[in-house]
Coordinates of C-alpha atoms in Angstrom, one line a residue:
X1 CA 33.6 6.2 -15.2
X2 CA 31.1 6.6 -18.3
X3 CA 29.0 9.5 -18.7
X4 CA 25.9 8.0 -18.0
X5 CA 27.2 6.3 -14.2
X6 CA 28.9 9.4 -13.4
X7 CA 25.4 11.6 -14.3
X8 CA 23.2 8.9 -12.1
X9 CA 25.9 9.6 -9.2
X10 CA 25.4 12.8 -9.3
X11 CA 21.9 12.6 -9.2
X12 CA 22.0 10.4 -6.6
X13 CA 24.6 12.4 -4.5
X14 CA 22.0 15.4 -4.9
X15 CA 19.1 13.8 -4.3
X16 CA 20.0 12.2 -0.9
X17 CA 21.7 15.9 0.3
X18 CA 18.0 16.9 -0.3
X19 CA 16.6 14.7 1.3
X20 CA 18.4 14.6 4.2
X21 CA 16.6 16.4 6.5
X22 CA 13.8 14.0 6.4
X23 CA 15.8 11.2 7.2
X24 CA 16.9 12.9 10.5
X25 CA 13.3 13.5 11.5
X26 CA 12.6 9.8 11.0
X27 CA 16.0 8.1 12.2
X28 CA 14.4 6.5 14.8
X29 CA 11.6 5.3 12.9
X30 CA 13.3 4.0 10.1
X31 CA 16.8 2.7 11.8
X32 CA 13.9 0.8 14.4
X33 CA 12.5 -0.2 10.7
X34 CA 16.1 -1.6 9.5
X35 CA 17.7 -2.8 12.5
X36 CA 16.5 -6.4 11.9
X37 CA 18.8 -6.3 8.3
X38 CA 21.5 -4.7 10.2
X39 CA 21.4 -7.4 13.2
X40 CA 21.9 -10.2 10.5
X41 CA 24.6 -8.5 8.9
X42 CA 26.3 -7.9 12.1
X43 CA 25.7 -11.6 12.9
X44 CA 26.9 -12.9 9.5
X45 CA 30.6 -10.9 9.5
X46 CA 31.2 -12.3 12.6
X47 CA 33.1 -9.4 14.2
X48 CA 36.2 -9.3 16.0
X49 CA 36.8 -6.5 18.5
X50 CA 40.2 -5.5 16.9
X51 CA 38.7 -5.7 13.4
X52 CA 38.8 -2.6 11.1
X53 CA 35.4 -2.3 9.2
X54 CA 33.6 -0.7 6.4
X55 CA 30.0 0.7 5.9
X56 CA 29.2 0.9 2.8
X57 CA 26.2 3.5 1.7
X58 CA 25.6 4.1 5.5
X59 CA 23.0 7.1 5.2
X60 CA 22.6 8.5 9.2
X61 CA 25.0 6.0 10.7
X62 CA 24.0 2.2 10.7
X63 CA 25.0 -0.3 11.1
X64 CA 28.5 1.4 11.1
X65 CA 27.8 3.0 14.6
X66 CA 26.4 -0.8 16.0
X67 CA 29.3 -2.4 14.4
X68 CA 31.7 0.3 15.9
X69 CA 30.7 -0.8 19.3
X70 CA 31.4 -4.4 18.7
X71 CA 35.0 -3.0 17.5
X72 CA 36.1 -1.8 20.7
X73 CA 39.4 -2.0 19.9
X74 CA 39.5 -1.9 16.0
X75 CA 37.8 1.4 14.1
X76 CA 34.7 1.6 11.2
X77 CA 34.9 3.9 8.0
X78 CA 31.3 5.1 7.5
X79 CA 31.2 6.1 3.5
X80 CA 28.0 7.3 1.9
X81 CA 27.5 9.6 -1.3
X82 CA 26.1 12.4 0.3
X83 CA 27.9 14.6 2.9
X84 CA 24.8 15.6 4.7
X85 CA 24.0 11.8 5.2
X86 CA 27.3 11.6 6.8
X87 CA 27.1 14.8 9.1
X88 CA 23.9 13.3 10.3
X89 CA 25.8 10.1 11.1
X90 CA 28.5 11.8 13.0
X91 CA 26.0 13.4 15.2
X92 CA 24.7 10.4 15.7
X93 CA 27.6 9.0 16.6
X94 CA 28.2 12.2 19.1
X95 CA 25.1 11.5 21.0
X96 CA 26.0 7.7 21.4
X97 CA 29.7 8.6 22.9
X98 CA 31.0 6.7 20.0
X99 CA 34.5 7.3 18.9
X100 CA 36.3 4.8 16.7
X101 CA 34.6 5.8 13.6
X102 CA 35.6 8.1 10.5
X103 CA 33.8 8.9 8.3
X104 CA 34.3 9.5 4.3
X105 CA 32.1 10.7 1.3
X106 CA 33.2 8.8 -1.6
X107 CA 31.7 7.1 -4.8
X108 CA 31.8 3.0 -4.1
X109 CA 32.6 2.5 -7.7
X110 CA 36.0 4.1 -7.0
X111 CA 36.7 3.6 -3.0
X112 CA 39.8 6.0 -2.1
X113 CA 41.4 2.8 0.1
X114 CA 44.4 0.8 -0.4
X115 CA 44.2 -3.1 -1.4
X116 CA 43.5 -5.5 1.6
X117 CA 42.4 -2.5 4.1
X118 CA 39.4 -3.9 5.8
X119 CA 38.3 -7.3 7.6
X120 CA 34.7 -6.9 7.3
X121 CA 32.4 -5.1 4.8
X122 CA 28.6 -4.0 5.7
X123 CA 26.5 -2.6 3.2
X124 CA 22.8 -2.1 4.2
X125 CA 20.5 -1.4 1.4
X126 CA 22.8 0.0 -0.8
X127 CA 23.5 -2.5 -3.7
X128 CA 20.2 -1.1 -5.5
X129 CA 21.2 1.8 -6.1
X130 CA 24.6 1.5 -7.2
X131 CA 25.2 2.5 -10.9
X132 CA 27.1 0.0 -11.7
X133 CA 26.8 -3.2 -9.4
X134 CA 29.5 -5.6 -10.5
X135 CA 32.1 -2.5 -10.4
X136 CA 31.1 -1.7 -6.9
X137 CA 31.6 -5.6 -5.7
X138 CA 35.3 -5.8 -7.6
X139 CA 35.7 -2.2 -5.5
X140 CA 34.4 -4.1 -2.3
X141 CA 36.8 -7.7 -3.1
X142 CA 40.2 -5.2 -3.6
X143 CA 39.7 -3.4 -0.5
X144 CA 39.0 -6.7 1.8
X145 CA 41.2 -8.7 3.3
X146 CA 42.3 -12.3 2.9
X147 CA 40.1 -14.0 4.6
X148 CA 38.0 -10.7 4.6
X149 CA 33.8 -11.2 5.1
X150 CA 31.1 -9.0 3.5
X151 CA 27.4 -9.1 4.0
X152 CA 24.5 -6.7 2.5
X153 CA 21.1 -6.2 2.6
X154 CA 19.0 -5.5 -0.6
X155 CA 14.8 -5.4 -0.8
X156 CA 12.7 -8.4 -1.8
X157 CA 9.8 -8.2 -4.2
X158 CA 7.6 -5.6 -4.3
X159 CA 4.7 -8.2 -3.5
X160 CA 6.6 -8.7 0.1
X161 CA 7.1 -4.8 0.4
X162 CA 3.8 -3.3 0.9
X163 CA 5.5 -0.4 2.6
X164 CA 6.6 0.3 -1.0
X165 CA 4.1 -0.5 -3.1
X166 CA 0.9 1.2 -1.0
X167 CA 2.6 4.5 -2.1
X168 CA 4.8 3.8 -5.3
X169 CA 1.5 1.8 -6.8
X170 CA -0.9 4.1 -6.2
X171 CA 1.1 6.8 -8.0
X172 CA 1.7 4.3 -11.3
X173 CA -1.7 3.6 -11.2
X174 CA -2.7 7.3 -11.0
X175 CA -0.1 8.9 -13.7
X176 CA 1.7 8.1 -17.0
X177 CA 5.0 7.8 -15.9
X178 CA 8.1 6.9 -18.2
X179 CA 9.0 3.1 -16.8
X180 CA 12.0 2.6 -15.8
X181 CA 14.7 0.9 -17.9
X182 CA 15.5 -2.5 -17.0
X183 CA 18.6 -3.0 -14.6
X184 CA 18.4 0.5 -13.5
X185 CA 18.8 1.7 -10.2
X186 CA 15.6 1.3 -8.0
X187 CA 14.2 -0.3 -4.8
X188 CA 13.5 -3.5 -6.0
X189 CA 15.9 -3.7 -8.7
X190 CA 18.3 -6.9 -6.6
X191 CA 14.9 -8.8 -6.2
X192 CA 15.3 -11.3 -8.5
X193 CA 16.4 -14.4 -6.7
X194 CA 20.3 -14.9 -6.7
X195 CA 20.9 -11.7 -8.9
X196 CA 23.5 -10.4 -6.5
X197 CA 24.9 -14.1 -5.0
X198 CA 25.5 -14.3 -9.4
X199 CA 27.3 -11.0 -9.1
X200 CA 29.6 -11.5 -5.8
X201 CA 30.5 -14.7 -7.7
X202 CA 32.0 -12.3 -10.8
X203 CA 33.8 -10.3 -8.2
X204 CA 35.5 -13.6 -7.5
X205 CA 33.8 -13.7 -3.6
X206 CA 33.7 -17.8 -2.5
X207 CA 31.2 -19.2 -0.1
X208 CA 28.3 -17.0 -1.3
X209 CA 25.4 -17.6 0.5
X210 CA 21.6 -15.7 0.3
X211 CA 18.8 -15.4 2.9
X212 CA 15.9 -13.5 3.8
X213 CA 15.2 -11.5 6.6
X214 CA 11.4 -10.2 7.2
X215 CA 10.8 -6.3 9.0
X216 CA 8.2 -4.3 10.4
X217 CA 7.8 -0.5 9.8
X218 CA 6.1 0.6 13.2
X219 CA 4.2 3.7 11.9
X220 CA 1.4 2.9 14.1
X221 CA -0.7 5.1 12.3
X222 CA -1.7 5.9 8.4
X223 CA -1.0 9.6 9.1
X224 CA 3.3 8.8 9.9
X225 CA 3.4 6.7 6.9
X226 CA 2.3 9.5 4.5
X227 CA 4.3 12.0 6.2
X228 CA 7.0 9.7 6.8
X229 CA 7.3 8.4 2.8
X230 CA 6.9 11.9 1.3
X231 CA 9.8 12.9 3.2
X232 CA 12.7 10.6 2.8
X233 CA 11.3 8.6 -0.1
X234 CA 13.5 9.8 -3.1
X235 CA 11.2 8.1 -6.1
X236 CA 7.9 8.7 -4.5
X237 CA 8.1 12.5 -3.7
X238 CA 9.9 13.0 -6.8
X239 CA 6.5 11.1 -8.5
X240 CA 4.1 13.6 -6.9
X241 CA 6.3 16.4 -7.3
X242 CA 5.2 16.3 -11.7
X243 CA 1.1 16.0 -10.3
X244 CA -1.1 18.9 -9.6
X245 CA -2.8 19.7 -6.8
X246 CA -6.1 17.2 -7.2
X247 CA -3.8 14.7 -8.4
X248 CA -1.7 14.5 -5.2
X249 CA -4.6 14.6 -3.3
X250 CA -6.3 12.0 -5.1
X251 CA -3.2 9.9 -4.8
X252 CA -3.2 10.7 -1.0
X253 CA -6.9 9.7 -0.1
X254 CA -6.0 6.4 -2.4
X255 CA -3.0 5.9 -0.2
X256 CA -5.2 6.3 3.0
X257 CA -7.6 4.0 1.7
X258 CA -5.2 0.9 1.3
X259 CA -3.4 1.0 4.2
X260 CA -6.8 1.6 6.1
X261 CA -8.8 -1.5 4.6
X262 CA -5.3 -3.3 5.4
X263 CA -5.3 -2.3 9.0
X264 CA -8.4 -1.8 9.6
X265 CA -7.9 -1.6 13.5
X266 CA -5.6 1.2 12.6
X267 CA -2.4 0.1 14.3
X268 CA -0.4 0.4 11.0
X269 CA 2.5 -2.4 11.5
X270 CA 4.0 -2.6 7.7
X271 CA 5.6 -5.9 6.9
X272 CA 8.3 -6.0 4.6
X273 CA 11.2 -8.7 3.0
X274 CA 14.6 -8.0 2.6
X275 CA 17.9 -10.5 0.9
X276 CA 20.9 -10.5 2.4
X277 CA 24.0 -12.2 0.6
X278 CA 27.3 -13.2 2.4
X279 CA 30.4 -13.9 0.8
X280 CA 34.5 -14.0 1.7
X281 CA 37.9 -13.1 0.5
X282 CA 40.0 -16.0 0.1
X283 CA 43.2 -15.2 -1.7

């Protein structure tokens, strides 16, 4: 792998250790948050209970551990860069009774699996941060089956993903930060209508289909959102973590103030827009 990819992974792999913790104070919140992306991934690879399955970038668990009960009888390899992701997902899966899972920390650019392993592929939310993107889809084509189906989830425009953009804007508007290079990993970087149904086409996937899916992030109040984003959002706390003092506070009261004047009955019900692209294995 180039320098460059192999220095983002490690970044990444770093990053989401850190932030672990936060995501296992929010799992509910957030997998409550997601589960509408997973249900229509679940629906799409059209699962049989013998089938052997692989979750892709799984963070705490899912869809892996939903999918693994649909399996009854087949098994699911949960894979995700970070190993404290994966011990949260095994505790999860502990809690749930659930059995038929293994799980594996491993760099989807280079997937430690054998040709034609797996029958179904899941990958929610993933795809944006993947160094390279067309290298993890050939990785995700080798290791499928004939006749093998894979289906992932990627964040729509930031104008449908105010969940995003109340935080993330406010900070741009509020400090000089270095923009990102184009193409580079980020939330909304699979946005652009059929980027990714263009790329499973290069990795030689056949009936490619996209479609959107709309959420709702239930924080119910302005309070769990700010605690809630400057805990297991990555970019955003690592924004505020370069301002001083007045400047986070500014940013905060800023923050406040949109999502108040947005929900100005204060039931804080965030909608957001997700793509999810299908595609098969036919040779």
């Amino acid at each position: 792998m180039e320098q460059q990819l192999e220095e983002i992974r490690e970044q990444q792999k770093a990053s989401w250790n850190k932030f672990s913790p936060g995501w296992k104070k929010w799992d509910n919140l957030m997998m409550d948050f997601l589960q509408p992306m997973g249900d229509e991934i679940i629906k799409l690879l059209r699962l049989k209970d013998t089938d052997t399955v692989l979750d892709i970038a799984a963070g705490t668990g899912e869809p892996g551990l939903t999918i693994a009960k649909i399996v009854s009888n087949g098994k699911v390899v949960i894979t995700d860069l970070s190993d404290d992701m994966l011990e949260i997902a095994r505790e999860n899966a502990t809690l749930k009774g659930i059995k038929n899972i293994e799980t594996q920390a491993c760099d989807v650019c280079e997937l430690p699996f054998a040709d034609d392993t797996f029958d179904a592929i899941s990958c929610r939310f993933g795809f944006m941060f993947f160094p390279d993107m067309l290298l993890a889809a050939k990785e995700m084509q080798r290791v499928l089956k004939p006749g093998g189906r894979i289906a992932t989830a990627v964040w729509n425009g930031p104008e449908k993903n105010f969940w995003v953009t109340a935080a993330m804007g406010t900070i741009n508007r509020n400090m000089e930060l270095s923009p990102q290079s184009p193409g580079s990993p980020g939330m909304f970087r699979c946005a652009k209508d059929n980027l990714l149904v263009d790329i499973f086409q290069q990795a030689e996937f056949s009936n490619v289909s996209q479609r959107e899916v709309a959420g709702k992030l239930k924080s119910n109040t302005t309070d769990v959102y700010w605690n809630m984003m400057t805990e297991v959002a990555a970019p955003f706390v690592a924004a505020l973590s370069k301002a001083d003092d007045d400047m986070k506070e500014k940013i905060k009261k800023e923050v406040y103030q949109l999502v108040n004047e947005k929900y100005p009955d204060g039931n804080v019900q965030i909608d957001s827009s997700a793509l999810i692209i299908y595609g098969e294995k036919l040779n």
